[in-house]
PDB file of C-alpha atoms in Angstrom:
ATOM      1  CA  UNK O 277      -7.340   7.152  19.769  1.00 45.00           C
ATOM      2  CA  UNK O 278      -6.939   9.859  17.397  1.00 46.00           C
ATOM      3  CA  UNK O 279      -7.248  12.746  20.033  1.00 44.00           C
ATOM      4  CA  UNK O 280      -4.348  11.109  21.842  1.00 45.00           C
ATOM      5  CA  UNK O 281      -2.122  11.613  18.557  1.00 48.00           C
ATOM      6  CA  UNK O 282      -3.247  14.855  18.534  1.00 55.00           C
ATOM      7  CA  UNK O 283      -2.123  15.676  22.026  1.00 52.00           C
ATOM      8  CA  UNK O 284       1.617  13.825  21.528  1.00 64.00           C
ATOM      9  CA  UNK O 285       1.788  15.929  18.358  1.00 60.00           C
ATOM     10  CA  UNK O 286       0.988  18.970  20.035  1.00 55.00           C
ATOM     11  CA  UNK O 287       3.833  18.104  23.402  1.00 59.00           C
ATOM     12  CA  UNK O 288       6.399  16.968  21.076  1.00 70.00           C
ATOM     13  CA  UNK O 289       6.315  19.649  18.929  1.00 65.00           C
ATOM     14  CA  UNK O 290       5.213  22.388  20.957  1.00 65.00           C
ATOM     15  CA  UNK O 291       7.052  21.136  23.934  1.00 71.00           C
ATOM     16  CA  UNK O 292       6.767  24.572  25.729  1.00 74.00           C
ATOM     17  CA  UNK O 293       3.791  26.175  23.861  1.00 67.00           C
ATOM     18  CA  UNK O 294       0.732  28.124  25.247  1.00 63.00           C
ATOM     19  CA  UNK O 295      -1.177  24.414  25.276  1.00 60.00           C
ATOM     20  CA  UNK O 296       1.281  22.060  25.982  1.00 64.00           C
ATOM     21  CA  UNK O 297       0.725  21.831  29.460  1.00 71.00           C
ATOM     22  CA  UNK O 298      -3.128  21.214  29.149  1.00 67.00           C
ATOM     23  CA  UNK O 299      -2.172  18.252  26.373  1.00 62.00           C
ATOM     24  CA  UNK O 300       0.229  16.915  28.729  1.00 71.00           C
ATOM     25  CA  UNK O 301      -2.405  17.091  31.529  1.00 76.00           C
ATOM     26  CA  UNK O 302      -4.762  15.486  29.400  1.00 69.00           C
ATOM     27  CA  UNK O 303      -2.708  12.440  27.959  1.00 68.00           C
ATOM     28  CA  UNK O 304      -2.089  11.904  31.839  1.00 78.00           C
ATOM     29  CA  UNK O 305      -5.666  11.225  32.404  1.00 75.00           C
ATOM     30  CA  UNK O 306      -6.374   9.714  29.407  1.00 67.00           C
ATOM     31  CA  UNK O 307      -9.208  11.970  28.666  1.00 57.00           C
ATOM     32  CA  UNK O 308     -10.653  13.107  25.386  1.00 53.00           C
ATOM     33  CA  UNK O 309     -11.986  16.634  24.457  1.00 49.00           C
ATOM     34  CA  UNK O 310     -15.366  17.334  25.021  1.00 49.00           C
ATOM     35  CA  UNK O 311     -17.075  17.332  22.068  1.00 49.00           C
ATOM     36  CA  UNK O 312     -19.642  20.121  21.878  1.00 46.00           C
ATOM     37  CA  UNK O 313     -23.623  19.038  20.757  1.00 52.00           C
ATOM     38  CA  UNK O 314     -23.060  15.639  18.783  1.00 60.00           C
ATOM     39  CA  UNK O 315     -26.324  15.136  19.159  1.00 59.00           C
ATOM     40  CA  UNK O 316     -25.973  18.222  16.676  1.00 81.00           C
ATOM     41  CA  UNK O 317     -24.924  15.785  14.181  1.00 89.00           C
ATOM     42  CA  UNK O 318     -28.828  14.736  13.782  1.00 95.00           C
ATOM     43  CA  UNK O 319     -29.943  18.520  12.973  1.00 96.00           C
ATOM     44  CA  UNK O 320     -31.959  19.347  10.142  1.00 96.00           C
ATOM     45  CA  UNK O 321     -35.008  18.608   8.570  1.00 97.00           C
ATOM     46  CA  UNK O 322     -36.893  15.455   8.809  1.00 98.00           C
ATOM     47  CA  UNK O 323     -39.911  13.548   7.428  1.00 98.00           C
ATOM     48  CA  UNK O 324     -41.469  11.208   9.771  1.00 98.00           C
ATOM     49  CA  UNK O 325     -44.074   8.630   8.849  1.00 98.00           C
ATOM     50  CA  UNK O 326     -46.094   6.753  11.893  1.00 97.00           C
ATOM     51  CA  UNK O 327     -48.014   4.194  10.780  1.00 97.00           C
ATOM     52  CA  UNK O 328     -50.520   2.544  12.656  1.00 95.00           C
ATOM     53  CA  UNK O 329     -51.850  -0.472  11.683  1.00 96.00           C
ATOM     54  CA  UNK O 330     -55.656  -1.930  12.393  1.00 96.00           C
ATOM     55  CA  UNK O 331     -55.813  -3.327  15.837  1.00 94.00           C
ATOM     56  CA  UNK O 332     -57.968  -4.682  18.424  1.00 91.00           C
ATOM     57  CA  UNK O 333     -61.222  -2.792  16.350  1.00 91.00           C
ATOM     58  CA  UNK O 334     -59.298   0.089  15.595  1.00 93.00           C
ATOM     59  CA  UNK O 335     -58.416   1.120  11.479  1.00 95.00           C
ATOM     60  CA  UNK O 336     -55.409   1.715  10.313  1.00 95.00           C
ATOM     61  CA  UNK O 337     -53.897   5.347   9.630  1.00 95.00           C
ATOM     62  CA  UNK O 338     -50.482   7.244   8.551  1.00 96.00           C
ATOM     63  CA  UNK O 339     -49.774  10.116   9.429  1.00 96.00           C
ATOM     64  CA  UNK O 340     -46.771  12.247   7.965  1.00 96.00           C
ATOM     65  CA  UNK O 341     -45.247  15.266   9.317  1.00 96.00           C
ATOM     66  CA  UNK O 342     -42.129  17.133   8.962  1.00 97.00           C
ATOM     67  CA  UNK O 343     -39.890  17.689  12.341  1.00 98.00           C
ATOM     68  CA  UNK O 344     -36.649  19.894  13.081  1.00 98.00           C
ATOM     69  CA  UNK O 345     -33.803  18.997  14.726  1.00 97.00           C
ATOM     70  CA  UNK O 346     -32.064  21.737  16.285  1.00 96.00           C
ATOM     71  CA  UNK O 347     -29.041  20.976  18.885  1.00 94.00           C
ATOM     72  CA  UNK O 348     -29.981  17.090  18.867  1.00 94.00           C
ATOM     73  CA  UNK O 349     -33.525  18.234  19.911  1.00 96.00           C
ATOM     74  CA  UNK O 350     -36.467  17.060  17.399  1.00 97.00           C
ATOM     75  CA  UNK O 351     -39.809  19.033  17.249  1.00 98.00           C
ATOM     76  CA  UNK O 352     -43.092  18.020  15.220  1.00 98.00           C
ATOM     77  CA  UNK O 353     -46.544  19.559  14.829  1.00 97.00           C
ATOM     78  CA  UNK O 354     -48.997  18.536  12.764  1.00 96.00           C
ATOM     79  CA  UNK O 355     -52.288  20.604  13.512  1.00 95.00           C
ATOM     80  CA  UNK O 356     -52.926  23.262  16.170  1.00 95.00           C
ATOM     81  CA  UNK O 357     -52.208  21.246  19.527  1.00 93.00           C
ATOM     82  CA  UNK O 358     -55.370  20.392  21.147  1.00 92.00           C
ATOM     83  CA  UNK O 359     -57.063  20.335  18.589  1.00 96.00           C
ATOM     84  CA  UNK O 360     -59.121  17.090  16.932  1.00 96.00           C
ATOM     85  CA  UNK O 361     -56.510  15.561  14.524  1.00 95.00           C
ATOM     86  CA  UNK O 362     -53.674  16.774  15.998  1.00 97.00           C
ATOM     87  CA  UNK O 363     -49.830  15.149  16.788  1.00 97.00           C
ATOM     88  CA  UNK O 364     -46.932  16.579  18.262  1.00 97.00           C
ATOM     89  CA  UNK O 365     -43.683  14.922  18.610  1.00 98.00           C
ATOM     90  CA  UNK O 366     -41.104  15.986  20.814  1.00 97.00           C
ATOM     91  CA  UNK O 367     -37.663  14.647  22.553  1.00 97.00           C
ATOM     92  CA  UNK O 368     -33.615  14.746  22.612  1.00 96.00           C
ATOM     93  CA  UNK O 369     -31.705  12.824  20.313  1.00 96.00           C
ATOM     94  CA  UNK O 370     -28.597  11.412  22.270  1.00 94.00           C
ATOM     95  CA  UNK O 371     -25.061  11.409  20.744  1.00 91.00           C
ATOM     96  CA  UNK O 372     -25.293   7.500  19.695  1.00 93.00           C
ATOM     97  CA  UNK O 373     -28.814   8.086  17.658  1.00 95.00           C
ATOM     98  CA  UNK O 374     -30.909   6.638  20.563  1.00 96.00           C
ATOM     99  CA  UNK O 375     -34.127   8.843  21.589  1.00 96.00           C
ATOM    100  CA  UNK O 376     -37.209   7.868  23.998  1.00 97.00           C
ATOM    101  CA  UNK O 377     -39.924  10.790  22.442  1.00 97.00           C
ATOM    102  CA  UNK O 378     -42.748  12.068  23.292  1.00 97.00           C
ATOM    103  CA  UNK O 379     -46.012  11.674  21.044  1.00 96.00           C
ATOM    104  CA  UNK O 380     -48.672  13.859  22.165  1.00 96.00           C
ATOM    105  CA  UNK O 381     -52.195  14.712  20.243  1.00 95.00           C
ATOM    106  CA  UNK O 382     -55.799  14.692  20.317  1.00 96.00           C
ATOM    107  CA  UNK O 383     -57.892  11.878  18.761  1.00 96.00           C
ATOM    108  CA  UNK O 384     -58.829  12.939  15.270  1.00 95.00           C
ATOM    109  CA  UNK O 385     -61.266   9.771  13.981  1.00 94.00           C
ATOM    110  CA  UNK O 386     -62.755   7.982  16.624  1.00 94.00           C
ATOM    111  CA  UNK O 387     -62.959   4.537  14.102  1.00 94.00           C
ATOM    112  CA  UNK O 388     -58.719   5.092  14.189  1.00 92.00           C
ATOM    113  CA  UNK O 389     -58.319   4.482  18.224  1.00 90.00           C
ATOM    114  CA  UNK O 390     -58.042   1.351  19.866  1.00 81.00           C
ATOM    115  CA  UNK O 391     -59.923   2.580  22.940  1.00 82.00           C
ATOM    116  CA  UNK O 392     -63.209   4.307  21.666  1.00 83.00           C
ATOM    117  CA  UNK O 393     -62.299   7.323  22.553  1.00 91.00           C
ATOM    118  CA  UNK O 394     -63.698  10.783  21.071  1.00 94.00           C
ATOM    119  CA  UNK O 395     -63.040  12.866  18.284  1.00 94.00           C
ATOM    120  CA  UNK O 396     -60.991  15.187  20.457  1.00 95.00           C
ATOM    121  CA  UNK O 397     -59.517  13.416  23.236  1.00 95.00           C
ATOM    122  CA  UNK O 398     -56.337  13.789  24.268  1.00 95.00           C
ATOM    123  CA  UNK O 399     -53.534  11.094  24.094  1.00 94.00           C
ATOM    124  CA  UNK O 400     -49.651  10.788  24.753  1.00 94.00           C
ATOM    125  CA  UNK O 401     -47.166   7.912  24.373  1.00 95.00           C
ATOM    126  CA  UNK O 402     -43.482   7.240  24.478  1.00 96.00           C
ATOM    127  CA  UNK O 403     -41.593   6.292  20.955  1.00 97.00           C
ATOM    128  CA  UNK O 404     -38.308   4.657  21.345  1.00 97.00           C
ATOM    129  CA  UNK O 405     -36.755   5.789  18.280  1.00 97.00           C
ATOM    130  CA  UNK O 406     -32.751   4.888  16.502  1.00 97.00           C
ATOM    131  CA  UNK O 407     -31.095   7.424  14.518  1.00 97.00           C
ATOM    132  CA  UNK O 408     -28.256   6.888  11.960  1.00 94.00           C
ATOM    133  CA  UNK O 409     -27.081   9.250   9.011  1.00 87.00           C
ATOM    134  CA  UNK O 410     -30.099  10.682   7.339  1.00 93.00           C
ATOM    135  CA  UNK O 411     -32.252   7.814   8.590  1.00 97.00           C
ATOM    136  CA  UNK O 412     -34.337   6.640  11.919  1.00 97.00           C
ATOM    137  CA  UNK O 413     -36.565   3.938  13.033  1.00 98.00           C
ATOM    138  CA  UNK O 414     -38.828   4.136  16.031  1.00 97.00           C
ATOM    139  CA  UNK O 415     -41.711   2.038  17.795  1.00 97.00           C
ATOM    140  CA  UNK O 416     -44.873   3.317  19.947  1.00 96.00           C
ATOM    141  CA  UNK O 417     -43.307   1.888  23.180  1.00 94.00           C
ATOM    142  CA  UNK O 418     -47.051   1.046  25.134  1.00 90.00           C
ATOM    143  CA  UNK O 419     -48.718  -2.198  24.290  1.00 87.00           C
ATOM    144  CA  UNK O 420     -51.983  -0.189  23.210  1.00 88.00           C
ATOM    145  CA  UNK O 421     -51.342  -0.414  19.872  1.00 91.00           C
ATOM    146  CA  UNK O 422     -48.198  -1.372  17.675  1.00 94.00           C
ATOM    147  CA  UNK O 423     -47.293   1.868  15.565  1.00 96.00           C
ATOM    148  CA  UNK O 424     -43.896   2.183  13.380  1.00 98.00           C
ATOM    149  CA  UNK O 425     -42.522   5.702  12.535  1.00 98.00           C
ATOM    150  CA  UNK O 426     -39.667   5.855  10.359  1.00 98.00           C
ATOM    151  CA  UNK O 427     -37.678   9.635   9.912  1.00 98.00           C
ATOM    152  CA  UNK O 428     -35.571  10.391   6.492  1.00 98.00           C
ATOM    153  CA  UNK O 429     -33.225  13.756   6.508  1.00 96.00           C
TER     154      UNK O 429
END
């Protein structure tokens, strides 16, 4: 591994340097560094799509918002929450790209859920979601009704 080069480098030619006694104690172990926030890696912003296609009576809609990541952590609003319309998205982005989010909102057009519920109503569901470079792929993770949401940095 490249830290343990790193660490030789740093006891052979700092043999009795400031750090050469925390190297030594590492390449002992056989531990790396921690690395600080690489869920950091995924910060910026995003655009997210979730489409929804029709299902079981329910239309079809898309929905587009634009999240931040900030220290692996990914926040969406579209609308004031609560109100009719509405779609928050919310959840930790771990340091290999996998994410289990949270989709929260409140029913905007009753003809769009696969329930009949109200203009108004209140809903949440998980999203398993992959992230890569400037890209992600995710899936409503319920078997209410299939939805896709796709993120580009």
């Amino acid at each position: 591994d490249e830290w343990m080069i790193t660490f030789e480098g740093v006891t052979k030619q700092y043999p009795d340097g400031t750090f050469a006694p925390l190297a030594r104690q590492r390449l002992a172990n056989g531990t790396a560094p921690a690395r600080p926030l690489e869920g950091a890696r995924f910060d910026g912003a995003w655009k997210v799509a979730v489409e929804c296609p029709p299902h079981a009576g329910a239309s079809g809609y898309r929905k587009q918002l634009v999240a931040q990541v900030k220290d692996g952590v990914l926040s969406a609003q579209q609308g004031a929450a609560g109100e009719a319309g509405s779609l928050a998205l919310n959840g930790r982005i771990q340091s290999d790209g996998k994410a289990l989010l949270e989709a929260r909102g409140a029913v905007g057009d009753p003809r769009n859920t696969a329930k009949g519920l109200n203009a108004g109503t209140a809903y949440v569901y998980a999203v398993e979601a992959l992230f890569e470079q400037g890209r992600g792929v995710g899936k409503r993770a319920d078997t209410v009704r299939p939805c896709s949401l796709t993120f580009v940095k």
